[in-house]
mmCIF file of C-alpha atoms in Angstrom:
data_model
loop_
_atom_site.group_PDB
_atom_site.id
_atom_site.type_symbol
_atom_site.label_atom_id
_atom_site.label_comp_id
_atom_site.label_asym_id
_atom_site.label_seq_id
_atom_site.Cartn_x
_atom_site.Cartn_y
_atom_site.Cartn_z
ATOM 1 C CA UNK A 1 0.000 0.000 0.000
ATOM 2 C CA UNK A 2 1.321 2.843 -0.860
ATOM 3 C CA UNK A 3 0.742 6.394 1.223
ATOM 4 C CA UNK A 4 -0.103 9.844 -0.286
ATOM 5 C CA UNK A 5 0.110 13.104 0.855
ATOM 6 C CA UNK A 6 -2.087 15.845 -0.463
ATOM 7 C CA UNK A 7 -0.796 19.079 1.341
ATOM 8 C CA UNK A 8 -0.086 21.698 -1.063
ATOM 9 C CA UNK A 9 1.955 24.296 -0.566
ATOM 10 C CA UNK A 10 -0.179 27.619 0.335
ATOM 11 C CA UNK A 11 2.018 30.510 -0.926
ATOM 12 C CA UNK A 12 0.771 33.761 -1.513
ATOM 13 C CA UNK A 13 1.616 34.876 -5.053
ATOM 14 C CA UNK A 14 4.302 38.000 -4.787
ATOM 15 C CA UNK A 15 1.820 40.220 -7.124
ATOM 16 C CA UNK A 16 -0.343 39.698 -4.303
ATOM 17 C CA UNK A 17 1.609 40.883 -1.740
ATOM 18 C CA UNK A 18 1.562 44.752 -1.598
ATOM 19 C CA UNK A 19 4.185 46.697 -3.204
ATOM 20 C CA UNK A 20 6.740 48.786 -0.673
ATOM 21 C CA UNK A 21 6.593 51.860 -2.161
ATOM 22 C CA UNK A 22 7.105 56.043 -1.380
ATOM 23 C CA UNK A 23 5.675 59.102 -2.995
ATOM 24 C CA UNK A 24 6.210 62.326 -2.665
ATOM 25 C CA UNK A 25 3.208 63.527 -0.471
ATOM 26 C CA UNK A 26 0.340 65.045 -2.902
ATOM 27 C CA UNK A 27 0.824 68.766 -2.979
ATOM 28 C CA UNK A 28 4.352 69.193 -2.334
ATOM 29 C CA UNK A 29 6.852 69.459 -5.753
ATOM 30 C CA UNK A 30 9.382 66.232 -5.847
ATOM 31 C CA UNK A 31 12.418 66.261 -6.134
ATOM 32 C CA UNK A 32 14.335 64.416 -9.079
ATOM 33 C CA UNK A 33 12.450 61.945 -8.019
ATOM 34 C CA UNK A 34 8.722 61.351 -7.463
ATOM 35 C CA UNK A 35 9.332 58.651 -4.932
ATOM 36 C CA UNK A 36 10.640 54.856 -4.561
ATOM 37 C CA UNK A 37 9.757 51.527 -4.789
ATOM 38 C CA UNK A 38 11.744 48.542 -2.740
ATOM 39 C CA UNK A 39 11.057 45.019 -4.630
ATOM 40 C CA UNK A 40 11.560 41.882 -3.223
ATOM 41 C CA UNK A 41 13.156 40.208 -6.063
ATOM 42 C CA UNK A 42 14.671 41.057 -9.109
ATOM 43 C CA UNK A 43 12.474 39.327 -11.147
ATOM 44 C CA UNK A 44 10.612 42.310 -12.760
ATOM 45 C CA UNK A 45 7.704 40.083 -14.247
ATOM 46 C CA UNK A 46 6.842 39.044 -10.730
ATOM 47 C CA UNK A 47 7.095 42.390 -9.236
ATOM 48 C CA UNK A 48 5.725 44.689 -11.376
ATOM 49 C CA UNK A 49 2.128 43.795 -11.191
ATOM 50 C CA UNK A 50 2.104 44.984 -7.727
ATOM 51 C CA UNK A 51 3.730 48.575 -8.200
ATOM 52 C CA UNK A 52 1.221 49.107 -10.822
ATOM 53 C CA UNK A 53 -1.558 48.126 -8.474
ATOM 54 C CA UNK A 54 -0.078 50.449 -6.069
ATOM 55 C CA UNK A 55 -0.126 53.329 -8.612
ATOM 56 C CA UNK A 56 -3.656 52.828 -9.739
ATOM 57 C CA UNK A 57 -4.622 55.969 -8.312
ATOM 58 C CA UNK A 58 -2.392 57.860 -10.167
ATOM 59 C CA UNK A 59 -4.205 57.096 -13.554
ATOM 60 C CA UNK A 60 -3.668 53.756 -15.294
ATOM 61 C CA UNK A 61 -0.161 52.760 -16.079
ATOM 62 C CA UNK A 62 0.600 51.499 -19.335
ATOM 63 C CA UNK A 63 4.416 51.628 -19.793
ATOM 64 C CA UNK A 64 7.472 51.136 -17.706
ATOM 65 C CA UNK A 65 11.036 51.623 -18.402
ATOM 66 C CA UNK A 66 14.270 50.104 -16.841
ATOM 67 C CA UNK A 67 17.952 49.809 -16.753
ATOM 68 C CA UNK A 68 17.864 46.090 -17.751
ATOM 69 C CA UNK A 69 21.157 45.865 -15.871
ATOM 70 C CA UNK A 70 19.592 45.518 -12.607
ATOM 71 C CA UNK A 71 16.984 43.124 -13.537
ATOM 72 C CA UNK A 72 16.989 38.895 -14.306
ATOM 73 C CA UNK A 73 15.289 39.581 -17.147
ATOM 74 C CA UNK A 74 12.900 42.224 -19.214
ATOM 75 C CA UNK A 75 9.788 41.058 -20.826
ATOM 76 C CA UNK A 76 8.588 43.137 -23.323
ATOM 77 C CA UNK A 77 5.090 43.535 -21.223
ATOM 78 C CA UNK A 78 3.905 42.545 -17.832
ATOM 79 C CA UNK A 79 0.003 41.479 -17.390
ATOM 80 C CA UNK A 80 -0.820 43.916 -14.446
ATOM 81 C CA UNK A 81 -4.450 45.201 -13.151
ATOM 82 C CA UNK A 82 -6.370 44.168 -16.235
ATOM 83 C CA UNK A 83 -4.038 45.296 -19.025
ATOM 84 C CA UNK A 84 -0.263 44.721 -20.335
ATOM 85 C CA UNK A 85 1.900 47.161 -19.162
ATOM 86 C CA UNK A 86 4.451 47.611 -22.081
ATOM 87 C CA UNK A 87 7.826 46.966 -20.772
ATOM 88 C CA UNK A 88 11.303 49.240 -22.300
ATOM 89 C CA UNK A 89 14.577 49.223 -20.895
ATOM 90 C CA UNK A 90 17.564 51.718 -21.982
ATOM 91 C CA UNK A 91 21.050 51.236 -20.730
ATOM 92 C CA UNK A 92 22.697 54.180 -20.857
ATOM 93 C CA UNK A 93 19.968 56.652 -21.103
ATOM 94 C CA UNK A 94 17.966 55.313 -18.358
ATOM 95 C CA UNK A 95 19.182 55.403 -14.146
ATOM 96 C CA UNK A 96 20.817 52.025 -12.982
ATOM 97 C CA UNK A 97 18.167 52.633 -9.898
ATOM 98 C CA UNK A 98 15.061 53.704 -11.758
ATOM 99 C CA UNK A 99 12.080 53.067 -12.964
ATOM 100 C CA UNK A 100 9.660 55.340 -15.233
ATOM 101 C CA UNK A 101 6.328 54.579 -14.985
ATOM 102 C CA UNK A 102 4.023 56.473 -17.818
ATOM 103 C CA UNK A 103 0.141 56.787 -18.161
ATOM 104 C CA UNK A 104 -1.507 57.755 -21.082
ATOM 105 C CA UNK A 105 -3.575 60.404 -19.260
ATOM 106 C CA UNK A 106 -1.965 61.616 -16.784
ATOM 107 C CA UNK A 107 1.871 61.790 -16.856
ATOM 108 C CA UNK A 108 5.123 59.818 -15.895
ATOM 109 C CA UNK A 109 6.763 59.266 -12.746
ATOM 110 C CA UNK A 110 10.435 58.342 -11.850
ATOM 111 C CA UNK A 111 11.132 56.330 -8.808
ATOM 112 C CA UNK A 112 14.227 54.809 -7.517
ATOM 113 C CA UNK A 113 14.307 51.043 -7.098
ATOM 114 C CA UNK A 114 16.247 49.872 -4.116
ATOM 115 C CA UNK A 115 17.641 47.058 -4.628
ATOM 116 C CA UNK A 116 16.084 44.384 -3.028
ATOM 117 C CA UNK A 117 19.140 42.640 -0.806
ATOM 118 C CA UNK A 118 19.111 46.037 1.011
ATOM 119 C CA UNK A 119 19.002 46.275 4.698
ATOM 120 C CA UNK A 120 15.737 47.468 6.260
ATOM 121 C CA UNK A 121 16.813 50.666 7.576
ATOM 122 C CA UNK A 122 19.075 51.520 4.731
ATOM 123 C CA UNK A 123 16.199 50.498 1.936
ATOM 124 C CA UNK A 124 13.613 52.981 4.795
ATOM 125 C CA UNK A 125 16.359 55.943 4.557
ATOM 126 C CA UNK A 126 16.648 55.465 0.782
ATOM 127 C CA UNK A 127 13.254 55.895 0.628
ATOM 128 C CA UNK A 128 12.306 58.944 2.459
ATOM 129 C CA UNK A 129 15.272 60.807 0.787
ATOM 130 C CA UNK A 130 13.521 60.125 -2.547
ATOM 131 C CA UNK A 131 9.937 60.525 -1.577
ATOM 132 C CA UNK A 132 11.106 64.009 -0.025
ATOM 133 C CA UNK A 133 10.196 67.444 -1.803
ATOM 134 C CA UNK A 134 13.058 68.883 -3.110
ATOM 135 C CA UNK A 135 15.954 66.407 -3.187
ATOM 136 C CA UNK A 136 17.670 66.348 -6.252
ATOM 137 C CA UNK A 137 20.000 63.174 -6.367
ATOM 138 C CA UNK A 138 19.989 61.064 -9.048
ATOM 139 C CA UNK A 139 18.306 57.423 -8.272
ATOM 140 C CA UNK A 140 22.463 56.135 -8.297
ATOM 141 C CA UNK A 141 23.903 58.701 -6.542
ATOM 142 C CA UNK A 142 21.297 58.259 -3.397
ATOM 143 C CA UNK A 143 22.033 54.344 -3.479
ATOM 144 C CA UNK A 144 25.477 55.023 -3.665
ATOM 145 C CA UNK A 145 25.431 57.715 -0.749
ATOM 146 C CA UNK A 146 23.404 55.835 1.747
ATOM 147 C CA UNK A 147 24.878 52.096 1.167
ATOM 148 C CA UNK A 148 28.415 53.661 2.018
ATOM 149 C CA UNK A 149 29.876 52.883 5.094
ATOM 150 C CA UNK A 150 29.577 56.890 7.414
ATOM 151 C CA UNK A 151 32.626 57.974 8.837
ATOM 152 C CA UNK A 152 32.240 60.455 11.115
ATOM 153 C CA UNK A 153 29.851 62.019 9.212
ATOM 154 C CA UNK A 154 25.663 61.740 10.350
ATOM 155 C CA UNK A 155 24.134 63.464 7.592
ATOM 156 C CA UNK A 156 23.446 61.168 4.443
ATOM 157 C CA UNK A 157 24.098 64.016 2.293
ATOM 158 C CA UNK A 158 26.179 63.205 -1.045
ATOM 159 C CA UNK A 159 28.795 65.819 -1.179
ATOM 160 C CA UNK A 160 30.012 64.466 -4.329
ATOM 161 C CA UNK A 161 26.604 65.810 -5.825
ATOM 162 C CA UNK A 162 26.735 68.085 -8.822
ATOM 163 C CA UNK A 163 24.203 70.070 -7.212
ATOM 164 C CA UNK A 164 25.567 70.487 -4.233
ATOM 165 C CA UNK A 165 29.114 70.953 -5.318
ATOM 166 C CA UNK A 166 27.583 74.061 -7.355
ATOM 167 C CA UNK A 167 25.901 75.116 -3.938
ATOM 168 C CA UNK A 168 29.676 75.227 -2.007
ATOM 169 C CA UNK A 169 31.336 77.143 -5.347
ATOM 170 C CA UNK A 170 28.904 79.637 -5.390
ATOM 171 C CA UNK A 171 29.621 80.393 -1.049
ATOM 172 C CA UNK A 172 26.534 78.042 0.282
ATOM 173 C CA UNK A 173 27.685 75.272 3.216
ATOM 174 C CA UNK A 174 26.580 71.891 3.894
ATOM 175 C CA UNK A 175 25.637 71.115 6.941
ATOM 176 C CA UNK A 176 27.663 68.252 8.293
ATOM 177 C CA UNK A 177 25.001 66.853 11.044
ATOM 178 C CA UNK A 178 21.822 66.262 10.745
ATOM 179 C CA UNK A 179 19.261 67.552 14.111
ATOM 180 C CA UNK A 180 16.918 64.545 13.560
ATOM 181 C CA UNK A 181 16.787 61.638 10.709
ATOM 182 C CA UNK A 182 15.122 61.040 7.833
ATOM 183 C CA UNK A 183 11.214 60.093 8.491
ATOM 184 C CA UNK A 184 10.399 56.420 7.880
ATOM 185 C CA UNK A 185 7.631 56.108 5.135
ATOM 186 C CA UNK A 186 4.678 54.786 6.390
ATOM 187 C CA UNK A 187 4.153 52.832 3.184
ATOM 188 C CA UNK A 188 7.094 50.829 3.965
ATOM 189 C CA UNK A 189 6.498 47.399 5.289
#
């Protein structure tokens, strides 16, 4: 006699699970960037289906653009909330850490993709810094400045920063310590 077993495996499907994401809050201009999003994997046709869900109300997207580099793989379009999001990628026009998300009627939106091995609180500073007003660092350049080891330094300003570089030559100073840190999104889970 021979003995079966018929437990299945109950796994919640990752489109399922809600995308970790930060925007800019409504009303307030963003920065370079309109927020971030922190996938789980780097499978794009897996995640995908939940940042679109997750943008819904910000009108309907249709197309996405990545860096292919920091993807597995990029389909050419990604069944997501009833339609096929149309899938690009560009190498060297396009952000290693970025993703455009476009909508036919009402605009585009760039938001920085943490990569998904990141530590908690690094992937929750990354975050805020690109979901806040104002901020104009490149998707790369705020990966790059908050993965870095600090040395005796508490801000997680990039001083290395065009922009900010501009702001010393022309008699502005950094400030070297920040009062309080960056706010934890809420959206972040």
């Amino acid at each position: 006699m021979t003995a079966t077993d018929d437990r299945r495996a109950t796994t919640v499907p990752v489109h399922a699970i809600p995308a970790r994401l930060a925007r800019t809050p409504a009303g307030q201009a963003a920065g370079r960037l309109d927020g971030a999003w922190w996938p789980r994997s780097r499978d794009l046709a897996r995640e995908l289906p939940s940042l679109v869900r997750a943008m819904e109300d910000m009108g309907g997207i249709t197309r996405a653009t990545v860096n292919p580099k920091l993807w597995q793989g990029v389909p050419r379009q990604v069944p997501a909330s009833g339609r096929l999001v149309k899938v690009g990628w560009f190498t060297d026009e396009q952000d290693l850490h970025e993703i455009m998300l476009l909508s036919y009627r009402v605009g585009r939106w760039e938001l920085l993709v943490v990569p998904p091995e990141t530590e908690p609180d690094t992937a929750r500073r990354m975050m805020a810094a690109a979901s806040t007003a104002g901020d104009m660092r490149s998707a790369t350049a705020l990966v790059e400045a908050m993965s870095a080891p600090v040395r005796g330094r508490t801000d997680v300003r990039d001083v290395d920063d065009p922009s900010e570089s501009d702001w010393e030559a022309e008699g502005g100073h950094l400030r070297t310590t920040r009062e309080t840190p960056f706010p934890v999104a809420a959206a972040v889970g």
